[in-house]
Tab-separated table of C-alpha atoms in Angstrom:
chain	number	residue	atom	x	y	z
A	1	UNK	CA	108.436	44.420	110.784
A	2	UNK	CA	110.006	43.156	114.016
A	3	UNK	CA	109.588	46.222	115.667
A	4	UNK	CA	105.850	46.642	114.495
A	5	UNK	CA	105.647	42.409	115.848
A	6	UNK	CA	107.204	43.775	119.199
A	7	UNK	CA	105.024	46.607	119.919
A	8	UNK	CA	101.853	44.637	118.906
A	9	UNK	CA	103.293	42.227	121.284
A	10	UNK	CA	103.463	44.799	123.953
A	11	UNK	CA	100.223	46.351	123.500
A	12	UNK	CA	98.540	42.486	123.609
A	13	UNK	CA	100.478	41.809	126.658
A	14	UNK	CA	98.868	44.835	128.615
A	15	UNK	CA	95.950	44.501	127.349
A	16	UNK	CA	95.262	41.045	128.574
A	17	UNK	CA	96.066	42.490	131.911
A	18	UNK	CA	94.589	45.778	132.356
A	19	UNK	CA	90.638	45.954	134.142
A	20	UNK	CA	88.233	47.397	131.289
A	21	UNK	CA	84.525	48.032	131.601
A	22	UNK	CA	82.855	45.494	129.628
A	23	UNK	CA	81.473	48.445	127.018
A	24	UNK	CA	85.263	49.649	126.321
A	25	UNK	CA	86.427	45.516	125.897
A	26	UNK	CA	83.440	45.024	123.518
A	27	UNK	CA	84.513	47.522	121.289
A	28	UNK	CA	88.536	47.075	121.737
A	29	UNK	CA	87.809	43.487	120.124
A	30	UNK	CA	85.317	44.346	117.271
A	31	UNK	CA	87.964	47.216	116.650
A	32	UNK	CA	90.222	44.228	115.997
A	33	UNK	CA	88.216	41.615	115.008
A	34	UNK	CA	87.552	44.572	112.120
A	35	UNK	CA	90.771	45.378	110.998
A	36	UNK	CA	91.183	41.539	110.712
A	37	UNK	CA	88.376	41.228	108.240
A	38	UNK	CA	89.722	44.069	106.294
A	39	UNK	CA	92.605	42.320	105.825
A	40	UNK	CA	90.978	38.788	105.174
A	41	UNK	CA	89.335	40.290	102.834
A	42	UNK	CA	91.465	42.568	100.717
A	43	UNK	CA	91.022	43.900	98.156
A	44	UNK	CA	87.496	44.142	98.768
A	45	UNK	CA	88.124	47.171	100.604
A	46	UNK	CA	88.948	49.113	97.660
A	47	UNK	CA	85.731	48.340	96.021
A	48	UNK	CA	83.177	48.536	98.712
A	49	UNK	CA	80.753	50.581	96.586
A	50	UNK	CA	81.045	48.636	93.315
A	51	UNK	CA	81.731	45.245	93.375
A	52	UNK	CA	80.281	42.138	95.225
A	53	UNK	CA	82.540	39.467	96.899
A	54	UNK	CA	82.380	36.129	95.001
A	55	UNK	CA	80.086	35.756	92.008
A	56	UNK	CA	76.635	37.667	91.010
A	57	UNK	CA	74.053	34.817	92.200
A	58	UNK	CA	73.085	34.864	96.044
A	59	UNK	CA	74.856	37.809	96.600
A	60	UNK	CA	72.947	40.079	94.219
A	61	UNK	CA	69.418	38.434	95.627
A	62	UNK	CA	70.597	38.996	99.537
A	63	UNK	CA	71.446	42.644	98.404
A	64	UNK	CA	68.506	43.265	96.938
A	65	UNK	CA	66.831	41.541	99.854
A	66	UNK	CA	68.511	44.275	102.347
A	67	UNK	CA	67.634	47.346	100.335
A	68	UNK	CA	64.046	45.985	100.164
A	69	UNK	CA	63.668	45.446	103.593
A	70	UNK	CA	65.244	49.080	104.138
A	71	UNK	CA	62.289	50.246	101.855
A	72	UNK	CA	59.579	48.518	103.941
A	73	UNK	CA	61.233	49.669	107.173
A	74	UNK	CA	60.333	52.997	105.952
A	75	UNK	CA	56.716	52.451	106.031
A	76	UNK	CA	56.376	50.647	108.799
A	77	UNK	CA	57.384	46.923	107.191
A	78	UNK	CA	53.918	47.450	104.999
A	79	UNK	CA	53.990	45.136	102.270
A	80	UNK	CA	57.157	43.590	103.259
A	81	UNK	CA	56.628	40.405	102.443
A	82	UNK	CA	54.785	41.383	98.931
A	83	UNK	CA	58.525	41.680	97.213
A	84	UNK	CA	58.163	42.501	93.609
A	85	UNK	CA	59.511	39.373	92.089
A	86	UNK	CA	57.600	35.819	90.881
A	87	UNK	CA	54.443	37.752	89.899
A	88	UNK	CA	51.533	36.553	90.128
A	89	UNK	CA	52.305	35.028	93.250
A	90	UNK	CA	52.239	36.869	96.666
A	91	UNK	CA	54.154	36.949	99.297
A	92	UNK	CA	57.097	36.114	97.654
A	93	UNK	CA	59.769	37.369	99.754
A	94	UNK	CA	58.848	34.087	101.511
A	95	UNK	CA	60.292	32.298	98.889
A	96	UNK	CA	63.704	32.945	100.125
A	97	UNK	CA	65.407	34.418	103.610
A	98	UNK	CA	63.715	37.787	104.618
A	99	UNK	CA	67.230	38.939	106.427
A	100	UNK	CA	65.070	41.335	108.280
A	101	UNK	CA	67.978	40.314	111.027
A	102	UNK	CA	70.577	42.450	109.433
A	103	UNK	CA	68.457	45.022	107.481
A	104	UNK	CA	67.577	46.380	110.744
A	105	UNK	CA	71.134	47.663	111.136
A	106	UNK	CA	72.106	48.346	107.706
A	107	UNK	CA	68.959	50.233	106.885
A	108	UNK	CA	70.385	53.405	107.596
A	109	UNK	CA	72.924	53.268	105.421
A	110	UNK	CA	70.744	52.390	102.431
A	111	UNK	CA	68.685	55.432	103.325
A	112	UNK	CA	71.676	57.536	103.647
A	113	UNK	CA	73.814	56.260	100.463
A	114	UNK	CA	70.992	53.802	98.324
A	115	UNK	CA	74.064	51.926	97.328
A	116	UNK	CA	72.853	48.669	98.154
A	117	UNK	CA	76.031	46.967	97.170
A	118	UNK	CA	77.628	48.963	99.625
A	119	UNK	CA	75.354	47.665	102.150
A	120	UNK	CA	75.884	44.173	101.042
A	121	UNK	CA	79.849	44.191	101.641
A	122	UNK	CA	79.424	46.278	104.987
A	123	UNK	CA	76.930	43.339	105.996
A	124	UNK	CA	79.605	40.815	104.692
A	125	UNK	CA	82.508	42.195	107.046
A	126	UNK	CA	80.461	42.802	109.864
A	127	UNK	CA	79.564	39.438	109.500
A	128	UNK	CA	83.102	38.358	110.570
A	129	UNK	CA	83.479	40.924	113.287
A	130	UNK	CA	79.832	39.458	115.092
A	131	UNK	CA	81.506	36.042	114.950
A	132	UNK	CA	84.916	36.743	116.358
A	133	UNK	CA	83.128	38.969	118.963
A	134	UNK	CA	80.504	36.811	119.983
A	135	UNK	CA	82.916	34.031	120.551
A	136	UNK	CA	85.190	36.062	122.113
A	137	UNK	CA	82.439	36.844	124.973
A	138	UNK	CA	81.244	33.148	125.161
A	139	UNK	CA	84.953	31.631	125.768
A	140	UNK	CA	86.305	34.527	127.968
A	141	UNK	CA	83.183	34.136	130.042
A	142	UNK	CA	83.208	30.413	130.388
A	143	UNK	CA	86.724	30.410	130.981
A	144	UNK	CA	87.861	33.231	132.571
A	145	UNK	CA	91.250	34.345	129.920
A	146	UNK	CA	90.949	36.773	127.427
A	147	UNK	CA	93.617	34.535	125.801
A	148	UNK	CA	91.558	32.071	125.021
A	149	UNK	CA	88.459	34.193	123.592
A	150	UNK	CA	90.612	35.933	121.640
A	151	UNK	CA	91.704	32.592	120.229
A	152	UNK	CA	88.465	31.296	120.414
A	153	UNK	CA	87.276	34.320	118.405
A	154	UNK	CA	89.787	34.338	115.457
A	155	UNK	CA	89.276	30.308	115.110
A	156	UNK	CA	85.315	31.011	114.898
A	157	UNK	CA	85.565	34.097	112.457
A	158	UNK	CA	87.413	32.382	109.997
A	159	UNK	CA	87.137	29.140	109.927
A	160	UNK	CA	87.733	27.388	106.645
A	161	UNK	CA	84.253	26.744	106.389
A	162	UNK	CA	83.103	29.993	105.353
A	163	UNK	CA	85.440	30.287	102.580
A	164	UNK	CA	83.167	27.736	101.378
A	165	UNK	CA	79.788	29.808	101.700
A	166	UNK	CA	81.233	33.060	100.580
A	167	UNK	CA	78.105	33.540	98.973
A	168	UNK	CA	75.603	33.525	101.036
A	169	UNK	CA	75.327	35.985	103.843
A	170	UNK	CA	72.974	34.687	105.641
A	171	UNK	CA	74.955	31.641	106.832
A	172	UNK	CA	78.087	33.788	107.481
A	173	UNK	CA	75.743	35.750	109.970
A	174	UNK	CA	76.115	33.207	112.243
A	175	UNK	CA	77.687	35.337	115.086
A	176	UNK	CA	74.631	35.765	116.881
A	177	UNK	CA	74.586	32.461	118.253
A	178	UNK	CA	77.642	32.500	120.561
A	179	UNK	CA	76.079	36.279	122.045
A	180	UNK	CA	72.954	34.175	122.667
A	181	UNK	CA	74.885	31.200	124.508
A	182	UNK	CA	76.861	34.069	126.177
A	183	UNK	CA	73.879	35.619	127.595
A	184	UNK	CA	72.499	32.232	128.499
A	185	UNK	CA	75.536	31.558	130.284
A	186	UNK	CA	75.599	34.706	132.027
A	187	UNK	CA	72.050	34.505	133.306
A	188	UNK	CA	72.561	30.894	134.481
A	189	UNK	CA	75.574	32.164	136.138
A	190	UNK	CA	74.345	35.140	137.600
A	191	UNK	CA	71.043	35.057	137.680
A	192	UNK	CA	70.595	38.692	136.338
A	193	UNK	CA	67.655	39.644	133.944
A	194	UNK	CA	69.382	41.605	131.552
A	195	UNK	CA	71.657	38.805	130.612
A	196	UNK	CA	68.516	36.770	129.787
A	197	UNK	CA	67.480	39.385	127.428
A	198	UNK	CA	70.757	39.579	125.346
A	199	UNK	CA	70.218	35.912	124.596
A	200	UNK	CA	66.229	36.135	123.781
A	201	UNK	CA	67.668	39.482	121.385
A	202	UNK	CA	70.566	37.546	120.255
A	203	UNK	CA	68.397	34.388	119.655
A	204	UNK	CA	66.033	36.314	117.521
A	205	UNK	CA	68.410	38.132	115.542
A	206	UNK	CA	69.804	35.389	114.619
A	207	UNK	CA	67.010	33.228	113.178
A	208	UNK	CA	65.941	36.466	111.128
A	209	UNK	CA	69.326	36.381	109.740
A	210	UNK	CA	69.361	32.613	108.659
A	211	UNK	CA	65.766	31.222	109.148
A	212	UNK	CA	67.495	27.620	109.294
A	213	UNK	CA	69.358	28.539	112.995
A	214	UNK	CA	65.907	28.828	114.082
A	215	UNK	CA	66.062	24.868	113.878
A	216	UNK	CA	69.477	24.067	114.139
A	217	UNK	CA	70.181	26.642	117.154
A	218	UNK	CA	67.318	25.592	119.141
A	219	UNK	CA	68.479	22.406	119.566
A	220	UNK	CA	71.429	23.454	121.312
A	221	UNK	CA	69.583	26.105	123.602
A	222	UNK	CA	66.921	23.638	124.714
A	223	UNK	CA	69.741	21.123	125.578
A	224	UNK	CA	71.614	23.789	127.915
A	225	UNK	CA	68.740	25.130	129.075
A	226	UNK	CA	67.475	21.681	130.340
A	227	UNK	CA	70.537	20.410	131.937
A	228	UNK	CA	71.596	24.602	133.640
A	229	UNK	CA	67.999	24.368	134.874
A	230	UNK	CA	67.914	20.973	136.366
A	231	UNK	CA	71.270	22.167	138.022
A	232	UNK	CA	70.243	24.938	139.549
A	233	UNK	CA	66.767	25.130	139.679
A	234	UNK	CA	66.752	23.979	143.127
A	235	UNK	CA	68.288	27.080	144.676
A	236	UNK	CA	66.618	29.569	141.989
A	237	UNK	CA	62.656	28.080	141.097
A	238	UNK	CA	62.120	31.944	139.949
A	239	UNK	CA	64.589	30.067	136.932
A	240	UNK	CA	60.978	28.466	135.767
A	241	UNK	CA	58.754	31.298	135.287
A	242	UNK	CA	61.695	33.573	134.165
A	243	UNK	CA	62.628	31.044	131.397
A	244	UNK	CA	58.634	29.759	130.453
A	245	UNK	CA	57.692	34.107	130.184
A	246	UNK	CA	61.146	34.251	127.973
A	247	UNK	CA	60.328	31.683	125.692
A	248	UNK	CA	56.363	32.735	125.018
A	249	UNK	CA	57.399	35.850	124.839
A	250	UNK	CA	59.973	34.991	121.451
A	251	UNK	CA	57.433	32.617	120.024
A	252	UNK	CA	54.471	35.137	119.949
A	253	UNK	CA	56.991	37.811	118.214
A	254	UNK	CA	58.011	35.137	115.915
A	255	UNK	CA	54.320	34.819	114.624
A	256	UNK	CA	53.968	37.222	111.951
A	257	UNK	CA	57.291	35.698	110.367
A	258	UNK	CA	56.086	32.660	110.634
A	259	UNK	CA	53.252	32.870	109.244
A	260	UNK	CA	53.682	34.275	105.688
A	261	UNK	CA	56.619	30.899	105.281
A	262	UNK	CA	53.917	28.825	106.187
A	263	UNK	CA	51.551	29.553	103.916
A	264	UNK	CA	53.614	29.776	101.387
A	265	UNK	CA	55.103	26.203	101.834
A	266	UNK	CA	51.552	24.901	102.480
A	267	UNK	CA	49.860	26.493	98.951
A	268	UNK	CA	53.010	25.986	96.814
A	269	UNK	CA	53.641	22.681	98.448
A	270	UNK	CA	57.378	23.492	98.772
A	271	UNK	CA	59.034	20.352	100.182
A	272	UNK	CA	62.106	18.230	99.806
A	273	UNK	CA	62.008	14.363	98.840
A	274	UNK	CA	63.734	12.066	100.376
A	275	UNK	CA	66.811	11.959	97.638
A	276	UNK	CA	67.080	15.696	97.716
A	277	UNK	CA	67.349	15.646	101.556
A	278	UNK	CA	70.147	13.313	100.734
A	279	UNK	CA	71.789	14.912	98.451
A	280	UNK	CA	72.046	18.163	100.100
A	281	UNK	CA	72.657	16.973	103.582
A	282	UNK	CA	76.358	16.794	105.098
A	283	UNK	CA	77.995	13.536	105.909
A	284	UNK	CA	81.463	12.172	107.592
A	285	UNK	CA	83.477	12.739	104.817
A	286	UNK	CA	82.471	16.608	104.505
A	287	UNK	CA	84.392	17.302	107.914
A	288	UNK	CA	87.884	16.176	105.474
A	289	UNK	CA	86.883	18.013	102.785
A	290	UNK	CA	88.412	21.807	102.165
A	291	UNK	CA	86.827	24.663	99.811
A	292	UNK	CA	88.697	25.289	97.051
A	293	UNK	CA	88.960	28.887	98.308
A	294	UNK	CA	91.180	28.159	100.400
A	295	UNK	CA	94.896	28.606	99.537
A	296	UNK	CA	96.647	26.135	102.773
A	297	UNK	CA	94.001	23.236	102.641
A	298	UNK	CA	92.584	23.183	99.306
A	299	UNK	CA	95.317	20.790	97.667
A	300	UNK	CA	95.794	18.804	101.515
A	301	UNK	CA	91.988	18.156	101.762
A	302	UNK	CA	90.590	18.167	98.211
């Protein structure tokens, strides 16, 4: 064991100071941040085919959710949002996250194996490996050491917190935000295009992975974007147009999702009351409180 510590040791140490094209870092750290979840995980590993992690609620809807969506991808996403469930109604995959955010990528695999619990635990650890590696990009961009991404990474990939929403997939797909603020970062900091498009990409994905980021995220983005563009406007006006073509550009692509959820919530009056929103909202006290999951905090933080 010490001499397995010593050469990890070793191999971190050069690591951290060896030049690597950002392609080959990128895929040293999701090669880690992988091997991590695997472990995390365990024994899920041994069961990836047959057995879904946590209970048979919200995971057996969001894998049924992905192998539909890999079904509609087929032909073109015709009838997508017609999901054969809650007849009479229609669009009914409305009624619930559409996940078309990570279908996308696991399609393939539901062609190639149509094992879509499979797919579902595949999504679940990738899940952690997006998170540690988005992270990891964000804080080793803003501050310059690999050090701290990397511990910036492993704090955001499993952080108590998701041992807490196990279940649902989309919220543990939550690693597309820190690409996004990456990208934004790099574009404010560089001024190149391309970065700009990683975080309208990343931005996307990740409100078709959770429909609630959409909300929550945007806060944050219009925030940064307000006070980087004050900043620096003055020495970059292109900043204006480049940002105002960015953001029409998402909202027009985000009109045929948008849509079906609307009319759905509109004709089946789906709304929260007042009590509910307080019921199911977060307060002071939630920030103390530790899943049950949870083997370290669960008898500390009950």
């Amino acid at each position: 064991m010490r001499k397995l510590l010593s050469l990890l040791t070793q191999l971190a140490t050069r690591w951290l100071g060896t030049e690597l094209t950002l392609a080959r870092e990128i895929t040293l750290i999701a090669s880690g941040f992988s091997i991590a979840a695997l472990a995390a995980t365990y024994p899920l590993i041994m069961h990836l085919g047959s057995v879904l992690p946590n209970d048979l609620g919200d995971p057996v809807l969001n894998a049924w959710i992905l192998a539909w969506d890999a079904d509609r991808l087929l032909h073109g996403l015709s009838g997508l949002w017609a999901a054969p469930m809650y007849f009479p109604y229609e669009a009914t995959l409305a009624y619930s996250e559409n996940l078309l955010g990570i279908a996308i990528f696991t399609a393939p695999l539901q062609w190639l194996t149509g094992n879509p619990v499979l797919v579902y635990n595949v999504a679940f650890l990738a899940s952690f490996v997006l998170a540690g590696t988005g992270m990891y990009l964000l804080a080793t961009s803003i501050t310059g050491s690999r050090a701290a991404g990397l511990l910036a990474g492993i704090a955001f990939a499993f952080l108590p917190y998701r041992a807490d929403k196990i279940p649902h997939l989309q919220v543990l797909m939550y690693g597309w935000m820190p690409v996004a603020l990456w990208g934004f970062h790099r574009y404010f900091a560089t001024g190149h295009r391309l970065a700009l498009t990683v975080f309208a990409v990343a931005f996307l994905l990740q409100g078709l992975s959770n429909g609630y980021f959409f909300y929550f995220f945007s806060v944050a983005v219009i925030v940064i974007g307000v006070v980087e563009l004050l900043t620096r406007v003055w020495t970059r006006p292109r900043m204006i147009v480049e940002l105002a073509a960015t953001a029409f550009l998402m909202l027009v692509s985000l009109i045929p999702v948008a849509i079906p959820y609307l009319n759905v919530g509109a004709n089946q009056a789906l709304t929260r009351s007042r009590s509910e929103n307080i019921m199911f909202s977060a307060d002071a006290l939630a920030y103390f409180h530790a899943s049950p999951n949870l083997v370290l905090w669960r008898d500390i933080l009950p």
